[in-house]
Short mmCIF file of C-alpha atoms and ligand atoms in Angstrom, two decimals:
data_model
loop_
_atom_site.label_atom_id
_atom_site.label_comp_id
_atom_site.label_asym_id
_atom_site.label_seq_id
_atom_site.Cartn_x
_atom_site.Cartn_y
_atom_site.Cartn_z
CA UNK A 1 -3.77 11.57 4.23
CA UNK A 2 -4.41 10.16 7.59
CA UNK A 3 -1.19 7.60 8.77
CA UNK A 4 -2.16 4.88 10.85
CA UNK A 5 0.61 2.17 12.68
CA UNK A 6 -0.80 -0.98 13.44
CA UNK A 7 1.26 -3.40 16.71
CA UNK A 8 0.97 -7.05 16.28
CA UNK A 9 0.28 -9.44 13.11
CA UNK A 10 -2.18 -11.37 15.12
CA UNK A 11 -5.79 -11.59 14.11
CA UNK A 12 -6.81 -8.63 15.51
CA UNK A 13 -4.03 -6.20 13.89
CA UNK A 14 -4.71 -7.82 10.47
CA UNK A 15 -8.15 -7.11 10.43
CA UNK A 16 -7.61 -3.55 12.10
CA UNK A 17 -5.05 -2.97 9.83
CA UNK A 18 -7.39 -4.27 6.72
CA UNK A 19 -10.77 -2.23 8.31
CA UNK A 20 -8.74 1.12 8.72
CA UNK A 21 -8.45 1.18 4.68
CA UNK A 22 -12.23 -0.26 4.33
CA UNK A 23 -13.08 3.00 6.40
CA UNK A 24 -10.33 4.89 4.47
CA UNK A 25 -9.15 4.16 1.01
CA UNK A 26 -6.49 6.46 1.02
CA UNK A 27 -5.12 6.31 4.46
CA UNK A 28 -1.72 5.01 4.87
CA UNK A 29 -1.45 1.87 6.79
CA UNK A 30 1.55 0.31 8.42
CA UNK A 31 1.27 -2.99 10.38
CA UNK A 32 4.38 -3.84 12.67
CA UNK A 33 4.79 -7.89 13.65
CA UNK A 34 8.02 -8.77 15.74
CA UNK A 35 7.83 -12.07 14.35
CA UNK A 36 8.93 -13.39 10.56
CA UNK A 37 5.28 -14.20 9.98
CA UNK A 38 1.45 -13.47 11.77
CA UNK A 39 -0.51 -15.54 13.87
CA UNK A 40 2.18 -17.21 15.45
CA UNK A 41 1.09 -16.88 19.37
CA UNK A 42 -2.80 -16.79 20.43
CA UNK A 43 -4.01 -16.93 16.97
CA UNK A 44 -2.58 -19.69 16.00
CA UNK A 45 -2.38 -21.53 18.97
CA UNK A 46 -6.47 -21.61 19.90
CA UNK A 47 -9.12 -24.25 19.12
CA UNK A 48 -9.95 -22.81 16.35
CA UNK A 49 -13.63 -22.64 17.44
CA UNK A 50 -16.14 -19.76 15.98
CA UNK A 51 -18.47 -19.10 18.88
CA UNK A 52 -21.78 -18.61 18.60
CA UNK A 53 -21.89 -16.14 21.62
CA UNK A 54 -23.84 -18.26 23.75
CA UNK A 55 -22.08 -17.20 28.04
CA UNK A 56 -21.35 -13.81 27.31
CA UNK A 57 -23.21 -10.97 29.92
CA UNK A 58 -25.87 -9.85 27.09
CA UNK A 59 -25.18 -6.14 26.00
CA UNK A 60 -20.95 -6.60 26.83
CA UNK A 61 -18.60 -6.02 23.96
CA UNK A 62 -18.37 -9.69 23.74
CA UNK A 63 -21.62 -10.28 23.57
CA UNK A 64 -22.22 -7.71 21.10
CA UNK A 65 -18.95 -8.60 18.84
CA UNK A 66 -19.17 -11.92 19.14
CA UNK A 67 -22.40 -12.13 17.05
CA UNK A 68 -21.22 -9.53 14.46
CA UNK A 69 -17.88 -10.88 14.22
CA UNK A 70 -18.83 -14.45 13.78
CA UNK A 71 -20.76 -13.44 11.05
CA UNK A 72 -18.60 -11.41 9.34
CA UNK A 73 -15.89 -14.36 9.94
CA UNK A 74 -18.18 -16.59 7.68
CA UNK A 75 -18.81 -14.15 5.64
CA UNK A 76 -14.90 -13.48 4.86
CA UNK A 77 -14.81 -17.14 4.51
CA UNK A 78 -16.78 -18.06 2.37
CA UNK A 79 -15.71 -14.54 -0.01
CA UNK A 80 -12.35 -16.01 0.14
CA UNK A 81 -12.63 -19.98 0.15
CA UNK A 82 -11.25 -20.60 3.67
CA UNK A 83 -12.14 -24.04 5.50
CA UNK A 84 -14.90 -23.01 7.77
CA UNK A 85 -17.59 -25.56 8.95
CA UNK A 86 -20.33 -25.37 11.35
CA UNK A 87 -20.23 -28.48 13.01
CA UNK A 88 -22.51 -27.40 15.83
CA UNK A 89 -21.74 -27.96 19.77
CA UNK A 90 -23.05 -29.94 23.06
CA UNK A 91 -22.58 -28.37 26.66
CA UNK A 92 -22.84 -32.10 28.46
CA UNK A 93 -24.64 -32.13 31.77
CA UNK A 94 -22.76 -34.34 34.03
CA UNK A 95 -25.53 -33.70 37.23
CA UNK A 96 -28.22 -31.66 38.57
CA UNK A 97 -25.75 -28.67 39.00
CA UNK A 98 -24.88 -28.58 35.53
CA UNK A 99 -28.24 -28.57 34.27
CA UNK A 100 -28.96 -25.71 36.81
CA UNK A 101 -25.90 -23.75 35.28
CA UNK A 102 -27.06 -24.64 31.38
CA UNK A 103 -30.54 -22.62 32.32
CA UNK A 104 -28.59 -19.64 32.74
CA UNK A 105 -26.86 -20.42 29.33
CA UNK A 106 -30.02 -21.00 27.53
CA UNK A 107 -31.06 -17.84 29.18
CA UNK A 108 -28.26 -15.69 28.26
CA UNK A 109 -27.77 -17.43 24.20
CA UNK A 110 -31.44 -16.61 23.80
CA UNK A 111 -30.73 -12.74 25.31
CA UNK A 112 -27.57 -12.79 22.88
CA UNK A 113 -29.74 -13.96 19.77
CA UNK A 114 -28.20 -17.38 19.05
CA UNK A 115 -30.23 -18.99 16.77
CA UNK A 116 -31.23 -22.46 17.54
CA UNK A 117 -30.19 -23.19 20.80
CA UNK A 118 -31.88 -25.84 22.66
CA UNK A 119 -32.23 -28.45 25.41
CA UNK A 120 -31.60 -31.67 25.01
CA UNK A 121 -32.37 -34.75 26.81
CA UNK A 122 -30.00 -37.56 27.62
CA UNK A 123 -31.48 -39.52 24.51
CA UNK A 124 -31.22 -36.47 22.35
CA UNK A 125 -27.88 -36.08 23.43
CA UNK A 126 -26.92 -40.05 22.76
CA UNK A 127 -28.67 -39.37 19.20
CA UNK A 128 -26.46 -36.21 18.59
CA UNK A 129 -23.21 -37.59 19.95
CA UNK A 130 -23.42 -41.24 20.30
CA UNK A 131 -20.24 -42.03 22.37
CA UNK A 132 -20.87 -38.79 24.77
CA UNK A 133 -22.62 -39.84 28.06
CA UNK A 134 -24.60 -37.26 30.10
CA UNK A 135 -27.94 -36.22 32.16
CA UNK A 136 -28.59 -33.42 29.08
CA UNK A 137 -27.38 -30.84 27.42
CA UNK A 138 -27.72 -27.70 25.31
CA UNK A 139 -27.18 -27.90 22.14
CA UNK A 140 -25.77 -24.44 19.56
CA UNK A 141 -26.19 -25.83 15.82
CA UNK A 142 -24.52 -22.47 14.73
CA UNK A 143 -20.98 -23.25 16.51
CA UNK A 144 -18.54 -23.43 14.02
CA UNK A 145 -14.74 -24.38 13.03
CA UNK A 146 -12.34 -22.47 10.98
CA UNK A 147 -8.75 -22.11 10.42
CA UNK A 148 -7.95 -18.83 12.19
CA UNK A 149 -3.83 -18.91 10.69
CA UNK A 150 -5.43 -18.83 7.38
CA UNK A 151 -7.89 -16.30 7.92
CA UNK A 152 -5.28 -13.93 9.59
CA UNK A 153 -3.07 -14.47 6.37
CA UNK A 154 -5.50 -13.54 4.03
CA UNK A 155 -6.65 -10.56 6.58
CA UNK A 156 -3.05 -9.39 6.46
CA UNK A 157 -2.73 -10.28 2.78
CA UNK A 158 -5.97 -8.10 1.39
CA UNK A 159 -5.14 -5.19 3.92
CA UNK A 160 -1.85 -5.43 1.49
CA UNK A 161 -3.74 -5.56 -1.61
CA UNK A 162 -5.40 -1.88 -0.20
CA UNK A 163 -2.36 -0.32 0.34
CA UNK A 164 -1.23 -1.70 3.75
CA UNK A 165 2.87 -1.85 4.34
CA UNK A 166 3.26 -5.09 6.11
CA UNK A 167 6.42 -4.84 8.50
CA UNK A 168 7.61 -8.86 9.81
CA UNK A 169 10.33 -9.05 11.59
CA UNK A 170 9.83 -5.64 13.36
CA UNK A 171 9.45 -5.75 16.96
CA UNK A 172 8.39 -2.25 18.73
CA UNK A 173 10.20 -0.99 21.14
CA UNK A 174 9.06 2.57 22.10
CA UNK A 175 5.62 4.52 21.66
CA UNK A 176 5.33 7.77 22.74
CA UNK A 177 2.94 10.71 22.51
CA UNK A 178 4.17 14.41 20.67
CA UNK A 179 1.88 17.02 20.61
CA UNK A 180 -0.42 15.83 17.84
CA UNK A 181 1.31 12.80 16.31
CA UNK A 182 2.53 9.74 17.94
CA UNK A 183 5.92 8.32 17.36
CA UNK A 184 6.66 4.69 16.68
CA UNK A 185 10.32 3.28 17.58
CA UNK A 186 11.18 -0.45 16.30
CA UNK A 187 15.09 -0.82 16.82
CA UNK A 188 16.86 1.70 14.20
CA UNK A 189 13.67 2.74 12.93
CA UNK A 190 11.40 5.87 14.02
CA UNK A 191 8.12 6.73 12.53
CA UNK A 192 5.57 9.75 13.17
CA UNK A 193 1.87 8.87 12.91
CA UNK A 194 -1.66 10.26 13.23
CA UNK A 195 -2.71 7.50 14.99
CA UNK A 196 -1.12 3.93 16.63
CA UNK A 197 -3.29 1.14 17.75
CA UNK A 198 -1.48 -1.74 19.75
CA UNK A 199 -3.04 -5.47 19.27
CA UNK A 200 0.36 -6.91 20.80
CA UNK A 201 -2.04 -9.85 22.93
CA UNK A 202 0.47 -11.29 25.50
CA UNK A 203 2.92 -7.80 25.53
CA UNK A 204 -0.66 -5.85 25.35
CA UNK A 205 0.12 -4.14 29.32
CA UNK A 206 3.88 -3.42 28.16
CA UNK A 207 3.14 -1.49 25.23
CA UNK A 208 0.21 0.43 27.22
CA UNK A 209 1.99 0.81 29.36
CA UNK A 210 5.57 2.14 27.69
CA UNK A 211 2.83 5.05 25.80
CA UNK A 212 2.17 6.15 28.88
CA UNK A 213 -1.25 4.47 29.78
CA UNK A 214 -1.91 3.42 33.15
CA UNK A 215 -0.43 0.42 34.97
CA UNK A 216 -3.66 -1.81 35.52
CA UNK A 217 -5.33 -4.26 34.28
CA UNK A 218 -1.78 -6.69 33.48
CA UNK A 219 -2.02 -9.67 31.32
CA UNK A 220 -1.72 -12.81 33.34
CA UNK A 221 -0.67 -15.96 30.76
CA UNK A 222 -2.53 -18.61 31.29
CA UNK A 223 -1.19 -21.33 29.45
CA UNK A 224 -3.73 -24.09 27.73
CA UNK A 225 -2.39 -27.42 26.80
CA UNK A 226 -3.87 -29.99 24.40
CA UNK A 227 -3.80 -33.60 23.47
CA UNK A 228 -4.88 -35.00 20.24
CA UNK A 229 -6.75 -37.91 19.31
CA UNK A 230 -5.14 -40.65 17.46
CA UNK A 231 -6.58 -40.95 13.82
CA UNK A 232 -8.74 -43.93 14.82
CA UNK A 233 -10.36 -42.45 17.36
CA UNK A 234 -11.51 -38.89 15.53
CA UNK A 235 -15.08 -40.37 15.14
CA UNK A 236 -15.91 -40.69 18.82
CA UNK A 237 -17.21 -37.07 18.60
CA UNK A 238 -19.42 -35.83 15.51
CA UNK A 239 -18.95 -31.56 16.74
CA UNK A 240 -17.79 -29.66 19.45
CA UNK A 241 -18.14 -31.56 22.72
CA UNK A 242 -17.96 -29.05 25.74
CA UNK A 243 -18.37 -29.67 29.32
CA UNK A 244 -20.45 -26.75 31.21
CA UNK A 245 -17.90 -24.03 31.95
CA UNK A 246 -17.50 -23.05 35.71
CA UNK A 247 -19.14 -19.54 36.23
CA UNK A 248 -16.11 -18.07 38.57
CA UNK A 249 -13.58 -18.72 35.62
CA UNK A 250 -13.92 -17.28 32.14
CA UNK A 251 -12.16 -20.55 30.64
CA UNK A 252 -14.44 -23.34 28.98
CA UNK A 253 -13.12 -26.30 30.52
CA UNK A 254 -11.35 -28.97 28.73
CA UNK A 255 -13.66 -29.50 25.39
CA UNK A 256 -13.34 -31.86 22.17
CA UNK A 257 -12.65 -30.08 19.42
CA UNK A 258 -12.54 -31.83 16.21
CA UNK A 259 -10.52 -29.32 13.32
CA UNK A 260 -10.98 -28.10 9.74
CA UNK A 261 -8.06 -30.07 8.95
CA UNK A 262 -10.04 -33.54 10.23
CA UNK A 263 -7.82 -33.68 13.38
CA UNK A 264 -9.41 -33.86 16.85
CA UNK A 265 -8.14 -31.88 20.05
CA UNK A 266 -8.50 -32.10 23.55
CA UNK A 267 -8.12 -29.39 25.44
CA UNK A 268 -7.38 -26.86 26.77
CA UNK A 269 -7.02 -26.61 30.54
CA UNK A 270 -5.48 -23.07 32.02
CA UNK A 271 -2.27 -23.57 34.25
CA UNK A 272 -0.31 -20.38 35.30
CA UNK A 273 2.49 -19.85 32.48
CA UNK A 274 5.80 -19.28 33.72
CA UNK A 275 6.69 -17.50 30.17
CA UNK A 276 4.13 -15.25 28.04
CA UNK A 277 5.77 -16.66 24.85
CA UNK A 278 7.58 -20.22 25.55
CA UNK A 279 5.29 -23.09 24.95
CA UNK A 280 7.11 -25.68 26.35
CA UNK A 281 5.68 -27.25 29.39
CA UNK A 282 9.03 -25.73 31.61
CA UNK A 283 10.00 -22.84 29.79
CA UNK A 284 10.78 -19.85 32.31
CA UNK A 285 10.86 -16.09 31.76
CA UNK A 286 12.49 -14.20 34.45
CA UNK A 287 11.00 -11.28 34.07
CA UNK A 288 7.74 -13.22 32.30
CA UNK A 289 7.73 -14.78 36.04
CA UNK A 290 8.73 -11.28 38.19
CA UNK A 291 5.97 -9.56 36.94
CA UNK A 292 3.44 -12.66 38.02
CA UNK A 293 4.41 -12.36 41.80
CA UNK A 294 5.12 -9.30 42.26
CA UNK A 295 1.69 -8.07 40.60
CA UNK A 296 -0.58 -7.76 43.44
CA UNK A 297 -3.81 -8.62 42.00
CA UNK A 298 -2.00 -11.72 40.98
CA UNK A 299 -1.54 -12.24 44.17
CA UNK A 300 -5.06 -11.81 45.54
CA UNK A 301 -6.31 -13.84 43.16
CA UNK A 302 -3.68 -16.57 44.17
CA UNK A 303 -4.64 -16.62 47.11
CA UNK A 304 -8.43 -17.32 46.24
CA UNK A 305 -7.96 -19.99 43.59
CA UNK A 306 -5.02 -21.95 44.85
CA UNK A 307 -6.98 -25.05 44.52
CA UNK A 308 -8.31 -24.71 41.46
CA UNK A 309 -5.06 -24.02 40.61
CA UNK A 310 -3.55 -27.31 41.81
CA UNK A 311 -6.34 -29.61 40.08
CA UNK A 312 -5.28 -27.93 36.98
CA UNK A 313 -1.49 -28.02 37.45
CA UNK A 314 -2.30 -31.95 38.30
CA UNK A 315 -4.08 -32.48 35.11
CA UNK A 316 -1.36 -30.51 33.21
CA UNK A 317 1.54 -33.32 34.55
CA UNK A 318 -0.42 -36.08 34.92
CA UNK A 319 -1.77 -37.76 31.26
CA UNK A 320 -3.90 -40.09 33.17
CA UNK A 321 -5.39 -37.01 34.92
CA UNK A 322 -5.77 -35.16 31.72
CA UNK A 323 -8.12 -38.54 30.38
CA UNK A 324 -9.80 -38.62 33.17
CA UNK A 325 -11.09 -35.37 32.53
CA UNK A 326 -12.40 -35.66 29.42
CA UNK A 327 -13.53 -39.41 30.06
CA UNK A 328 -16.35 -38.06 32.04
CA UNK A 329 -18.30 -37.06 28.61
CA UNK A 330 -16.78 -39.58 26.48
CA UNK A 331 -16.41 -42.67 28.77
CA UNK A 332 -14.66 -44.87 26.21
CA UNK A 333 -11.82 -42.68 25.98
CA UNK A 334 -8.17 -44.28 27.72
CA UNK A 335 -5.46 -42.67 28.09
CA UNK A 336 -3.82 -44.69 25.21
CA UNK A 337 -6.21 -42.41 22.65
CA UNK A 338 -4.62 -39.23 23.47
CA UNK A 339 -1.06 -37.99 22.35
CA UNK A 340 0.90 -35.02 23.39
CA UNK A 341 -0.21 -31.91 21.42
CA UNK A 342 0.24 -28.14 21.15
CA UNK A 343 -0.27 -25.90 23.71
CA UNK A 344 -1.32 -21.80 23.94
CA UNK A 345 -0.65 -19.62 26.28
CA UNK A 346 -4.09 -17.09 27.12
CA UNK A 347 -3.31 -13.13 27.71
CA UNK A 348 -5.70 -12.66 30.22
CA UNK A 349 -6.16 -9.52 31.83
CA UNK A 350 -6.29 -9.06 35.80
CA UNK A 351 -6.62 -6.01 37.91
CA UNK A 352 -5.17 -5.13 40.94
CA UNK A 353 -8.41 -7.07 42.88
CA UNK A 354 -7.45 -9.82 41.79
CA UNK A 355 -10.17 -9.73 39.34
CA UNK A 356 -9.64 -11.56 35.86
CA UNK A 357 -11.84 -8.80 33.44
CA UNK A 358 -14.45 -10.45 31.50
CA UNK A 359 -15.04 -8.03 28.76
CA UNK A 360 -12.77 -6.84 25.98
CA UNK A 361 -11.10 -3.77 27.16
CA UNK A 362 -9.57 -0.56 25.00
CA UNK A 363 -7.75 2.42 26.58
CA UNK A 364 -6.46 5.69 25.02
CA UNK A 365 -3.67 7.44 25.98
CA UNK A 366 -3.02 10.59 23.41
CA UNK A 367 -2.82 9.24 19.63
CA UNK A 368 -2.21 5.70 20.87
CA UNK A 369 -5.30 3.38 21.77
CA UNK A 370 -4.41 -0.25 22.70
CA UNK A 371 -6.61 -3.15 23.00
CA UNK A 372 -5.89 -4.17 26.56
CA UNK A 373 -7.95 -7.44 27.04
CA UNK A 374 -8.86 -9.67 23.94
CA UNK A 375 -9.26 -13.32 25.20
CA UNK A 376 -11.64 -15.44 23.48
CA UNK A 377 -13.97 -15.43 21.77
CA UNK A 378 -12.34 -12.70 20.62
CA UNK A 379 -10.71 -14.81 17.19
CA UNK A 380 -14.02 -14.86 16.09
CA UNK A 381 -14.97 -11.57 17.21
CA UNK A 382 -11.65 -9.93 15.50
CA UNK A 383 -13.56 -8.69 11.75
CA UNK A 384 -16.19 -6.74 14.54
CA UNK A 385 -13.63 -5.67 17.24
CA UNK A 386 -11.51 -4.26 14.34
CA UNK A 387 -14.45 -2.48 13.51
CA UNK A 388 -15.46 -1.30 17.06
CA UNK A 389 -11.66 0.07 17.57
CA UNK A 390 -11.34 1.77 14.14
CA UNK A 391 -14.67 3.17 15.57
CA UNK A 392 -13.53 4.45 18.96
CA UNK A 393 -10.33 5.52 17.30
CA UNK A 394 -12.40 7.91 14.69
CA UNK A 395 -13.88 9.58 17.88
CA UNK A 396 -10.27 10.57 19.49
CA UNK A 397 -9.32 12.42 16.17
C1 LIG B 1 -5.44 -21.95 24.17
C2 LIG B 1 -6.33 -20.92 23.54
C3 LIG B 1 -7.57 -21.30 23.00
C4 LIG B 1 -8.41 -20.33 22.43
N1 LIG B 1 -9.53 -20.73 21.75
C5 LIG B 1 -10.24 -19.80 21.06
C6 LIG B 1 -11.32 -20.19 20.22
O1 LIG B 1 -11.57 -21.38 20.02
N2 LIG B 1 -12.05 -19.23 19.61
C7 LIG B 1 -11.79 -17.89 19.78
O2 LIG B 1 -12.51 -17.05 19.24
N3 LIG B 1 -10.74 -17.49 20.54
C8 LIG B 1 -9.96 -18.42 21.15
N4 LIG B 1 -8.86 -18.03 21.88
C9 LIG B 1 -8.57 -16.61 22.00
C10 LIG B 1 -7.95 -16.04 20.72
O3 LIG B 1 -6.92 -16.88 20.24
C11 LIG B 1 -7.41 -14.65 21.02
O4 LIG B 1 -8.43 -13.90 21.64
C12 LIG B 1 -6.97 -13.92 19.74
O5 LIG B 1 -6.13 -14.75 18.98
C13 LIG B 1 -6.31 -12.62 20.09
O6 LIG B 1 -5.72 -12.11 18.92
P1 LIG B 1 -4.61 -10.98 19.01
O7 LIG B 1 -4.32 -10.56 17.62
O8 LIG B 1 -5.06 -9.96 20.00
O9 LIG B 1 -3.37 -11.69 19.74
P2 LIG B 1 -2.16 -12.56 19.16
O10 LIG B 1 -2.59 -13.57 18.21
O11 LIG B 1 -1.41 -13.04 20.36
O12 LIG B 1 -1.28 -11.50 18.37
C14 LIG B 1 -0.53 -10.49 18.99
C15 LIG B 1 0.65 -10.23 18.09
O13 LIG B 1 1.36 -9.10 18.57
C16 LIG B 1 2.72 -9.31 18.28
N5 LIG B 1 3.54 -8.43 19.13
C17 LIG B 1 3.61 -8.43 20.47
N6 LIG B 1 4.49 -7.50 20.89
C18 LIG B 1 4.96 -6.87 19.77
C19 LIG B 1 5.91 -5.83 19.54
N7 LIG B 1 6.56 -5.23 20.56
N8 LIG B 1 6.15 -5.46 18.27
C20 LIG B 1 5.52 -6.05 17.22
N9 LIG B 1 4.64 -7.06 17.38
C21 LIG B 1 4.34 -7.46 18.64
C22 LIG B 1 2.91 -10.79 18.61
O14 LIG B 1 4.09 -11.34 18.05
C23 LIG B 1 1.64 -11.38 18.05
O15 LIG B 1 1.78 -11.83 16.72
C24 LIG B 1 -8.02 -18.97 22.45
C25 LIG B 1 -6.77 -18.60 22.98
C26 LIG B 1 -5.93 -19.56 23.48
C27 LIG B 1 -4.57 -19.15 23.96
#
């Protein structure tokens, strides 16, 4: 009997955790969460949106995933009577640049296999989404929302139902490599195993990194912040109103997101975080923060995005800057609409160039693999990615 330890309760784990007994009735399955519950940082702190993989490089993990995960998402969804609903999106051209950019989209969606996708005028777009103004847009019917907390429950929960021993409360603090096994320290406890994989999103490079793997690519936080719309105001969008995402970043740019649960969010820009796990606006990590300056890709890429950086850090303490923002697709929207909301904070992997990776990334080191980079869309890639790395990890036995 094969024994497998799983690091982090996120959405990932779960569905690793739940995919290595699909592949494996009879393995033995152990999934480790520091926290008293899953889903508490990335997972449950996203938009909640299930892409339809329309920017991703065609033939890249995430375009690949993407489209398999997404529909294995609805698939678990629907199995298990989980909110999901495809309320379709609009990427709003604002001007001729825009609608330069969407081409490429259009390009790469059809390349990907997204169903549906097409161009739409300004009067299509008025018919679609009658309070958003633009010159165009593209339109992806198959976009969808979901409630990714309750989907990593139930992940976590069935994974149980096959066997899995579901560890809260148990943070890991060692992984190691011995001869043929790997062993597993959380506090007091020790554990051999045939196999570890790490999903620990925001501590991803630590862990790697304390089992031995190489020191590059680090996770960079990037912390997202939203606003919500006030109750009356939820029916200025009908879907997923996005504005066309600037090719040298791999964040969307601040979208309207309406939610299973009826609510409507606003968000989320990308400001450095000054703590991988403290979501208010000026919560500091020393050592969060030490390992930020002293990275030198950070650095580098610091140095080449500083003003990016400071329109984002303006819209991130100024409300009014915030509206403005989003008042560009929606021009009846004031400031008065919006109210504070929750906030996220991204791990998003950098190497030493300065270079924030696009793709998902995995590493091996020994008996341990780790899933180094898993920003989104990688929520709705998770039932696909689990697959993939159950996959890869197969091949290193
Ligand atoms: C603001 C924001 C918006 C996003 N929007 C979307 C979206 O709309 N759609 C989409 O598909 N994706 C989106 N994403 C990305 C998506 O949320 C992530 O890609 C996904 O949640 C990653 O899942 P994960 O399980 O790897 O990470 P996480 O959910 O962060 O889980 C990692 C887990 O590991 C645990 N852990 C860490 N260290 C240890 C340790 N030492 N011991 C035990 N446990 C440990 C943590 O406590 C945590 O529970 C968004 C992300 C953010 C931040």
């Amino acid at each position: 009997m094969l024994r497998f330890a799983v690091v982090g309760g996120g959405i990932l784990g779960a569905a690793v955790a739940r995919q290595l007994l699909l592949t494996d009735p009879g393995a033995s399955v152990t999934l480790f969460e520091k926290e008293a519950d899953f889903a508490l940082h990335q997972t449950g702190r996203n938009s909640g949106v299930v892409h339809a993989g329309l920017y991703y490089t065609p033939g890249s993990l995430k375009a690949q995933l993407c489209r398999r995960g997404g529909g294995m998402l609805r698939d678990f969804c629907v199995e298990h009577d989980i909110a999901y609903r495809m309320c379709g999106k609009v990427l709003v051209a604002l001007d001729e640049q825009d609608r330069a950019r969407l081409a490429g989209i259009a390009d790469r969606a059809q390349k990907n296999g997204v169903p549906g996708v097409r161009h739409l005028s300004s009067g299509q777009l008025r018919d679609l989404e009658p309070h958003v103004a633009g010159i165009g847009g593209l339109h992806s019917p198959t976009t969808a929302i979901v409630d990714f907390v309750a989907v990593t429950r139930r992940l976590a929960a069935d994974a149980e139902a096959r066997g899995a021993v579901l560890r809260r409360g148990s943070r890991v603090t060692g992984l190691r490599n011995r001869g043929s096994e790997a062993i597993l320290t959380a506090g007091a406890y020790e554990g051999a195993f045939d196999q570890i994989i790490v999903c620990a999103g925001l501590q991803a490079d630590r862990l790697a990194m304390a089992a031995g793997d190489g020191t590059d690519p680090r996770v960079v936080p990037f912390r997202g912040e939203y606003y919500r719309l006030r109750a009356e105001k939820r029916d200025l969008v009908r879907g997923l109103v996005y504005p066309v995402p600037d090719p040298r970043f791999p964040f969307l740019g601040v979208h309207l997101t309406p939610r299973v649960d009826g609510e409507v969010l606003i968000g989320p820009n990308a400001v450095l975080a000054l703590s991988r796990e403290g979501y208010r606006r000026f919560d500091v990590s020393g050592r969060d923060l030490w390992d930020i300056v002293r990275y030198q890709g950070f650095r580098r890429f610091a140095r080449a995005n500083w003003r990016t950086g400071l329109a984002e850090v303006r819209g991130s303490v100024s409300k009014a800057a915030f509206a403005a923002a989003a008042r560009r697709y929606v021009p009846q929207l004031v400031d008065d609409d919006m109210i504070p909301g929750p906030a996220g904070i991204r791990a998003q992997a950098m190497d030493r160039a300065g270079t924030l990776l696009d793709d998902f990334c995995i590493t091996t080191q020994g008996r341990i693999l780790s899933v180094r980079n898993a920003p989104s869309p990688a929520a709705t890639s998770a039932l696909a990615i689990a697959e993939h790395v159950v996959g890869v990890a197969a091949g290193e036995r």
